[in-house]
Coordinates of N, CA and C in Angstrom, one line a residue:
X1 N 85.4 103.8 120.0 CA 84.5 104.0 118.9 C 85.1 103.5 117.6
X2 N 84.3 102.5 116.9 CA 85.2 101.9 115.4 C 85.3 103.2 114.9
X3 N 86.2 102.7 114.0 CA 86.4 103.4 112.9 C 86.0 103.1 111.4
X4 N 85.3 104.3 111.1 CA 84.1 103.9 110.1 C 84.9 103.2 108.5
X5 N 84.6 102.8 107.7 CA 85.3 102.2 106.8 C 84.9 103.6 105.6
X6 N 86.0 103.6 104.9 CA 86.1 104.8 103.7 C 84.9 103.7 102.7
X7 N 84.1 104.6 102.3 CA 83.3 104.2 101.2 C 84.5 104.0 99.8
X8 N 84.2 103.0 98.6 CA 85.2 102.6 98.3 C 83.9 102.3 97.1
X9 N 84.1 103.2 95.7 CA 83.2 102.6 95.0 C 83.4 101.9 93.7
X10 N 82.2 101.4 92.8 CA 83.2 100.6 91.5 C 83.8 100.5 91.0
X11 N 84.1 101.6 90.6 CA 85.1 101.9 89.8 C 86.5 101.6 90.5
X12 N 86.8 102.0 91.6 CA 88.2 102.1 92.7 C 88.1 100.4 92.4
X13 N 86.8 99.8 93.0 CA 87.1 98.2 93.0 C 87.7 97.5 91.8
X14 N 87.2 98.2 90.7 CA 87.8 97.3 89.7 C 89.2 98.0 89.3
X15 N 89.6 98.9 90.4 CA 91.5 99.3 89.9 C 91.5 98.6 91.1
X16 N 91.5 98.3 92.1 CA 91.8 97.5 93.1 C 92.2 96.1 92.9
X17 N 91.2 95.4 92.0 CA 91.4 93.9 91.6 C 92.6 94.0 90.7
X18 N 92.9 94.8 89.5 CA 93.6 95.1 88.7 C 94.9 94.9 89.4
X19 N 95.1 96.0 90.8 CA 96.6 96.2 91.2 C 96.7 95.2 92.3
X20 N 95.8 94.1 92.7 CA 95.9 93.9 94.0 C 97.5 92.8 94.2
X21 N 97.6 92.4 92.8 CA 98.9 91.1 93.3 C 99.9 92.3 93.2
X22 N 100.2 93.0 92.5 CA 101.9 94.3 93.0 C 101.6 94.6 94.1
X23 N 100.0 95.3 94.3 CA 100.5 96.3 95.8 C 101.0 95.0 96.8
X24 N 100.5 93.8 97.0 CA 100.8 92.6 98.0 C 101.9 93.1 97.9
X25 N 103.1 93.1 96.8 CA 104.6 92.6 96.5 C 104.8 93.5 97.1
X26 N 104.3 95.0 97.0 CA 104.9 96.6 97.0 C 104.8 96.2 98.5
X27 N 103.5 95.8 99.5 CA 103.9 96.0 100.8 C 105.0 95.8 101.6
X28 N 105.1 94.4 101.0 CA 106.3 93.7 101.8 C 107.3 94.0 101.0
X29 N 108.0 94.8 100.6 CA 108.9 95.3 100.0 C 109.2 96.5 101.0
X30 N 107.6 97.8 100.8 CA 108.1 98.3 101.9 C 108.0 98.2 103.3
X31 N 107.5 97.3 104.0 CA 107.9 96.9 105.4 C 109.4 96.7 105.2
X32 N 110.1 96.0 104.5 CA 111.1 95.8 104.3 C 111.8 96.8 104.9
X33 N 112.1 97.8 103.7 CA 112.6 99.2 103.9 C 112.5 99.8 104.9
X34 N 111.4 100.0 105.7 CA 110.9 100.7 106.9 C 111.9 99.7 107.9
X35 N 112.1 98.9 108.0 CA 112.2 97.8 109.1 C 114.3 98.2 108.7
X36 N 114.4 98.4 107.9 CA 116.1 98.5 107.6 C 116.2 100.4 107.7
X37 N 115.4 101.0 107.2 CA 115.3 102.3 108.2 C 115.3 102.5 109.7
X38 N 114.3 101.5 110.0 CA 114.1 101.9 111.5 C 115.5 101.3 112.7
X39 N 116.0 100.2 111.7 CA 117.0 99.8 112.3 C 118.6 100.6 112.0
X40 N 118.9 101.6 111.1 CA 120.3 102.2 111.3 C 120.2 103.2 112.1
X41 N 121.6 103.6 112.2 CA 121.7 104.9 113.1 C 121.6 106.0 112.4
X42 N 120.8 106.9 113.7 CA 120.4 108.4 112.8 C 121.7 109.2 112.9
X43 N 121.5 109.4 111.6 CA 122.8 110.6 111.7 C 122.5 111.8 111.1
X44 N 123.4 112.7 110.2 CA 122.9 114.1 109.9 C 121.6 114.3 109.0
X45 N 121.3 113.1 108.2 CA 120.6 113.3 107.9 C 119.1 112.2 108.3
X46 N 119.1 112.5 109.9 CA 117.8 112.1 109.8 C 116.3 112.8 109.5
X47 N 116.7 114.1 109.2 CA 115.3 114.6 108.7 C 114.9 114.1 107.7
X48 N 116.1 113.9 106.7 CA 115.8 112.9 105.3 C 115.0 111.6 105.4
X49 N 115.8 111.1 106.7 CA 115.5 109.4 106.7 C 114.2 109.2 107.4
X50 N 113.5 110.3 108.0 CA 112.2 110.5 109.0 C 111.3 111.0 107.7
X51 N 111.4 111.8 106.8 CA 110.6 112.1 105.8 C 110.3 110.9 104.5
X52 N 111.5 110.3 104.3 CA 111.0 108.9 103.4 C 110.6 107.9 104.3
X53 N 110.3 107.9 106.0 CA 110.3 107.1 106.6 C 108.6 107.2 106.0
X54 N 108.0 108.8 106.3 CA 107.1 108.8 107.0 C 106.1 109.0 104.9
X55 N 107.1 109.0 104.4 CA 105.9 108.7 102.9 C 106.0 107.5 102.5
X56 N 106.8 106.4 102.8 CA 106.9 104.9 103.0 C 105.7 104.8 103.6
X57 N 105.7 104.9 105.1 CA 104.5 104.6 105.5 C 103.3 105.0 105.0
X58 N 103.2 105.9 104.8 CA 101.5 106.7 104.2 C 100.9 105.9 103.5
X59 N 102.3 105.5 102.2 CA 102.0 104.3 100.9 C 101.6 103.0 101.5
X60 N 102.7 102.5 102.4 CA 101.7 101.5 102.8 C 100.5 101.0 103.5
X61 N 100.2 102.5 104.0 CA 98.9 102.3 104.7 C 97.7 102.2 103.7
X62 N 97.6 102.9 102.6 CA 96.9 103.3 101.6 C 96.6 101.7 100.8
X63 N 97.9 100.9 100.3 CA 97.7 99.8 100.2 C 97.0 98.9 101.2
X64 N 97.6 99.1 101.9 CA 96.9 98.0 103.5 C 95.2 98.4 103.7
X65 N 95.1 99.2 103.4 CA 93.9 99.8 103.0 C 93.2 99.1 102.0
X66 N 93.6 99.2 100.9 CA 92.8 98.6 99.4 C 93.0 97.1 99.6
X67 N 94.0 96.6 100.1 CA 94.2 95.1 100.2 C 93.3 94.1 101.4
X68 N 92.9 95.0 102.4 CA 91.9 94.4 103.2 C 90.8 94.9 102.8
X69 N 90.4 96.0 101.9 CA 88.8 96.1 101.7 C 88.1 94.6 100.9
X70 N 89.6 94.0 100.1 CA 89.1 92.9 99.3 C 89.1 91.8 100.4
X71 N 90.1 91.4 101.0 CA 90.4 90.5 101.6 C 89.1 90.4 103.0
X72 N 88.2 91.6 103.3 CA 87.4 91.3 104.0 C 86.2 91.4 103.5
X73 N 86.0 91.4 101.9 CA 85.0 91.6 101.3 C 84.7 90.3 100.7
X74 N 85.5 89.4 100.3 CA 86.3 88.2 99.5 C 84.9 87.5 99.8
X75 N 84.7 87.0 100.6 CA 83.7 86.0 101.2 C 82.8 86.0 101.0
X76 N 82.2 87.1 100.5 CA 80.9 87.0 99.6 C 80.7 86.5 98.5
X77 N 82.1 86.5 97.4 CA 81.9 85.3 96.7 C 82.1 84.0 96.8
X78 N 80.6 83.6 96.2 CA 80.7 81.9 96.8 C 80.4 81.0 95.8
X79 N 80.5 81.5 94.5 CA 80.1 80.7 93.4 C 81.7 80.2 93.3
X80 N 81.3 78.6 92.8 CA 82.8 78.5 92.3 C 83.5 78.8 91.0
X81 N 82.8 79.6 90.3 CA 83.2 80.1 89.2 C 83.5 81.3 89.3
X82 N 82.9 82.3 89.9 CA 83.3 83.6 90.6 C 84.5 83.3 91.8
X83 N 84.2 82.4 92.0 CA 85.8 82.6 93.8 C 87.0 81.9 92.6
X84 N 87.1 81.3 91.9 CA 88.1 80.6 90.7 C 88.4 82.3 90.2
X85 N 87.5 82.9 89.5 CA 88.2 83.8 88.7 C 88.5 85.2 88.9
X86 N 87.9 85.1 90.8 CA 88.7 86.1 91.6 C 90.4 85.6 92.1
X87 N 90.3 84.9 92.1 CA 91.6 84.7 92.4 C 92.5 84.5 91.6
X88 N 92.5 84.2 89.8 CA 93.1 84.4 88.6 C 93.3 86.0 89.1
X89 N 92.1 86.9 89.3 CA 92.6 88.4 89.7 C 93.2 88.8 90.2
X90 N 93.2 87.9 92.1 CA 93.8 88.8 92.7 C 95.3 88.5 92.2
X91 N 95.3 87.2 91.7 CA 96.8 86.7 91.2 C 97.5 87.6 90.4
X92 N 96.9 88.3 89.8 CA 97.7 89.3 88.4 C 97.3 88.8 87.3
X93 N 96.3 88.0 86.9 CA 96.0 87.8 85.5 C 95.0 88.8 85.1
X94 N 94.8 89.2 83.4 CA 94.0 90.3 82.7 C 92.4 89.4 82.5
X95 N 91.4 90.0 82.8 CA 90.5 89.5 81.8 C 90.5 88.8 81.0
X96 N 91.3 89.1 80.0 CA 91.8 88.5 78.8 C 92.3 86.8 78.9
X97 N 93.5 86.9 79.6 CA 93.9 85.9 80.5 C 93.0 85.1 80.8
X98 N 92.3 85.6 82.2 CA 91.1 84.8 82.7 C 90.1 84.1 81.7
X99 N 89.8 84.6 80.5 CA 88.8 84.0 80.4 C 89.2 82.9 78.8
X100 N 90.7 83.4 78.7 CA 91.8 81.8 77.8 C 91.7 80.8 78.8
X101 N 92.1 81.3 79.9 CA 92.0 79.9 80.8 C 91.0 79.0 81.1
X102 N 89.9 79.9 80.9 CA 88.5 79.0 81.8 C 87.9 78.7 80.5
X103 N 88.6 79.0 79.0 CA 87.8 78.9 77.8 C 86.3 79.7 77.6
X104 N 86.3 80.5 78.1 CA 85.3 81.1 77.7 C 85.5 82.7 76.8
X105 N 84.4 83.3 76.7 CA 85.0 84.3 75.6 C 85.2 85.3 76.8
X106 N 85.9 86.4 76.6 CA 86.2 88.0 76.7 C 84.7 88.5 77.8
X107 N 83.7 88.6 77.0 CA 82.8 89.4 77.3 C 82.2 88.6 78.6
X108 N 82.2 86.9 78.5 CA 81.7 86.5 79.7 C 82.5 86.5 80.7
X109 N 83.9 86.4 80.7 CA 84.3 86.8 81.8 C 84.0 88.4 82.4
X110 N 84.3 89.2 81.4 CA 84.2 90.6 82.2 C 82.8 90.6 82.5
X111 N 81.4 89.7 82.6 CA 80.2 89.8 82.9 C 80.6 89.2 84.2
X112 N 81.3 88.2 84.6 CA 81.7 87.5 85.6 C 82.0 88.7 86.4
X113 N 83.6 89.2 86.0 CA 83.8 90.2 87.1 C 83.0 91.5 87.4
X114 N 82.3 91.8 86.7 CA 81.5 92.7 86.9 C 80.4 92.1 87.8
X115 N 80.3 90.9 87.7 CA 79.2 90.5 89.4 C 80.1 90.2 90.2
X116 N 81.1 90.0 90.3 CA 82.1 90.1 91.3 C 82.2 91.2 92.0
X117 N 82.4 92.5 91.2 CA 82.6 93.7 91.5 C 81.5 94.5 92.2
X118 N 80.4 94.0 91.5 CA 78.8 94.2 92.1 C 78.9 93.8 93.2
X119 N 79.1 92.5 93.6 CA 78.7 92.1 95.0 C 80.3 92.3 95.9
X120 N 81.7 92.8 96.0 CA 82.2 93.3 96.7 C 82.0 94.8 96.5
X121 N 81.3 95.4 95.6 CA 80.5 96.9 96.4 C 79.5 96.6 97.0
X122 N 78.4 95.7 97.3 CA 77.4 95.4 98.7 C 77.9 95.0 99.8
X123 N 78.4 94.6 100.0 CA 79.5 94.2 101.0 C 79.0 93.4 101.8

């Protein structure tokens, strides 16, 4: 039986586009960690090293979470001016940013992302 997808609403989306280039960094950082945990030897303190193991993972599932709701939501934008200035987003650039670069003002970008945002909540 799938497993149903967590409802995930605007507001979360637009902290999601916000954080989405760190958490990428954060994952693979901690896969890292996990992967150099899972590989020493347990010693006295593996209750320690089983409890950071196991709140490492939580974090990254929670990310891996928010990073595929976009990455399988993505494809609904198909304007090329919307898929251009989602990906200034997912990159780590501010509104602000985004909309020096494309020369346009402030307000029309955040109208942009806000139909961006619109249509990765229809999904």
């Amino acid at each position: 039986m799938p497993v149903a997808e967590k409802k995930i609403n605007k507001y979360q989306i637009y902290n999601i586009l916000k954080n989405y280039h760190w958490m990428n960094k954060e994952v693979k950082r901690i896969e890292e960690e996990l992967y150099q945990l899972n590989n020493t030897n347990i010693t006295e303190t593996a209750e320690g090293k089983m409890r950071i193991r196991d709140t490492k993972r939580t974090r990254l599932l929670e990310y891996l979470e928010m990073i595929n709701f976009i990455d399988k939501r993505a494809p609904v934008i198909v304007g090329i001016k919307e898929s251009a200035i989602l990906d200034c987003l997912l990159d780590g650039m501010s509104v602000t940013a985004v909309a020096r670069h494309f020369g346009m003002s402030r307000a029309q970008a955040h109208r942009i992302r806000d139909d961006i945002v619109d249509k990765l909540a229809e999904g």
